[in-house]
mmCIF file of C-alpha atoms in Angstrom:
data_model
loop_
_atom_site.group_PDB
_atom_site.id
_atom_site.type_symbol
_atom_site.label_atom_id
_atom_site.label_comp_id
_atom_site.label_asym_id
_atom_site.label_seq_id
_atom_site.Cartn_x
_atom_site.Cartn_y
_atom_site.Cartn_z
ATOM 1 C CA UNK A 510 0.000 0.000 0.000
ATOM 2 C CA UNK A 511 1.586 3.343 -1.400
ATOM 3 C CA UNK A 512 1.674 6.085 1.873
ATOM 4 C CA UNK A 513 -1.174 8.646 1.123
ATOM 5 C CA UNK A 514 1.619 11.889 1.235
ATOM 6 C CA UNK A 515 1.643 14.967 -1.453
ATOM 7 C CA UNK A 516 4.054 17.235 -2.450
ATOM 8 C CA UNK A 517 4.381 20.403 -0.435
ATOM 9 C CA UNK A 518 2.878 18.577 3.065
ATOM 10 C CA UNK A 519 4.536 19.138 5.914
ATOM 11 C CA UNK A 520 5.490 15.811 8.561
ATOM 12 C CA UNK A 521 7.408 15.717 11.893
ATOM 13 C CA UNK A 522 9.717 12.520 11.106
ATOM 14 C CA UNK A 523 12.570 10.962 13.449
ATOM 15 C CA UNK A 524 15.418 10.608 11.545
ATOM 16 C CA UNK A 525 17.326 7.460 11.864
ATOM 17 C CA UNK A 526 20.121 7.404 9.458
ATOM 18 C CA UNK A 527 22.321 9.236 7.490
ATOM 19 C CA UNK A 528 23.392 8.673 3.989
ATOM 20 C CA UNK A 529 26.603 9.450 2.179
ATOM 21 C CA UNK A 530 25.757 12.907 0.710
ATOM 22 C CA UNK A 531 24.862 14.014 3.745
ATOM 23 C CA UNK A 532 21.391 13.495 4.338
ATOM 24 C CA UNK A 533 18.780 11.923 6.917
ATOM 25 C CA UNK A 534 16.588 9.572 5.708
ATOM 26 C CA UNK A 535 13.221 8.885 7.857
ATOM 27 C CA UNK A 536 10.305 6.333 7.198
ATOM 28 C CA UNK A 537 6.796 7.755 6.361
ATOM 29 C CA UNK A 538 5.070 4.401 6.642
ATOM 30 C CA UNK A 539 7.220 2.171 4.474
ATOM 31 C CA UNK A 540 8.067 5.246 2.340
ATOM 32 C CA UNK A 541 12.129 6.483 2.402
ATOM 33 C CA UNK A 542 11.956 9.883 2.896
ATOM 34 C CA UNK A 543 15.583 11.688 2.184
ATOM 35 C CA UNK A 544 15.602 15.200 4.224
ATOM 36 C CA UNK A 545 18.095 17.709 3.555
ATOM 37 C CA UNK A 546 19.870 19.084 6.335
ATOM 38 C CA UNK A 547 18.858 16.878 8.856
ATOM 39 C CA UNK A 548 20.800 15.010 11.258
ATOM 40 C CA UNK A 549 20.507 10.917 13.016
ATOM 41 C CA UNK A 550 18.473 11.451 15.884
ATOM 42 C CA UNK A 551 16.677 14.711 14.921
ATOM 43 C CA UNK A 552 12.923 14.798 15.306
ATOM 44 C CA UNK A 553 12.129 17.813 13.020
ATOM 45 C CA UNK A 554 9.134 19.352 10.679
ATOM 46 C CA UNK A 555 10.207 17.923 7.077
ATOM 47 C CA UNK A 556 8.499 20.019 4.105
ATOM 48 C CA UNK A 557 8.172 17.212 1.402
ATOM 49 C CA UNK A 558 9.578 18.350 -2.125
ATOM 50 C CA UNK A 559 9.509 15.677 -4.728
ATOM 51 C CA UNK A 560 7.951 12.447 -4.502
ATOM 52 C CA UNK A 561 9.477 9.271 -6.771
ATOM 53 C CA UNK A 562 8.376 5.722 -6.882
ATOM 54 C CA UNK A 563 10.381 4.147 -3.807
ATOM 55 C CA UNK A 564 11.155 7.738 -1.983
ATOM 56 C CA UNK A 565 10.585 11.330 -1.105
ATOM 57 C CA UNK A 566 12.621 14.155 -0.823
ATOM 58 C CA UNK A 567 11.803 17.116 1.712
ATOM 59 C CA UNK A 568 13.616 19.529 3.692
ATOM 60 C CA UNK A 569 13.873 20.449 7.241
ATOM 61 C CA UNK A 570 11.787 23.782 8.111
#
């Protein structure tokens, strides 16, 4: 079941990793969502930006 979640909304998200360029990734769900700027551990307001097939993209606000 694809996560109900549009461009533009805004989610508080945990984040619980980091990747390699640098940026947290969360779960919406069983969506990936990659968030700019955001640090492991962080719980933070993530304004999502794009939205593929297997992942988002957002950005902490």
């Amino acid at each position: 079941m694809k996560p109900q979640i549009n461009i533009g909304e805004v989610l508080t998200l945990e984040i619980t990793a980091q990747n390699p360029h640098g940026e947290g990734i969360a779960k919406k769900d069983e969506l990936i969502v990659f968030v700019k700027n955001a640090k492991k551990g962080e719980q933070c307001k993530v304004k999502i930006t794009d939205i593929k097939r297997t992942f988002a993209l957002g950005e902490k606000i």
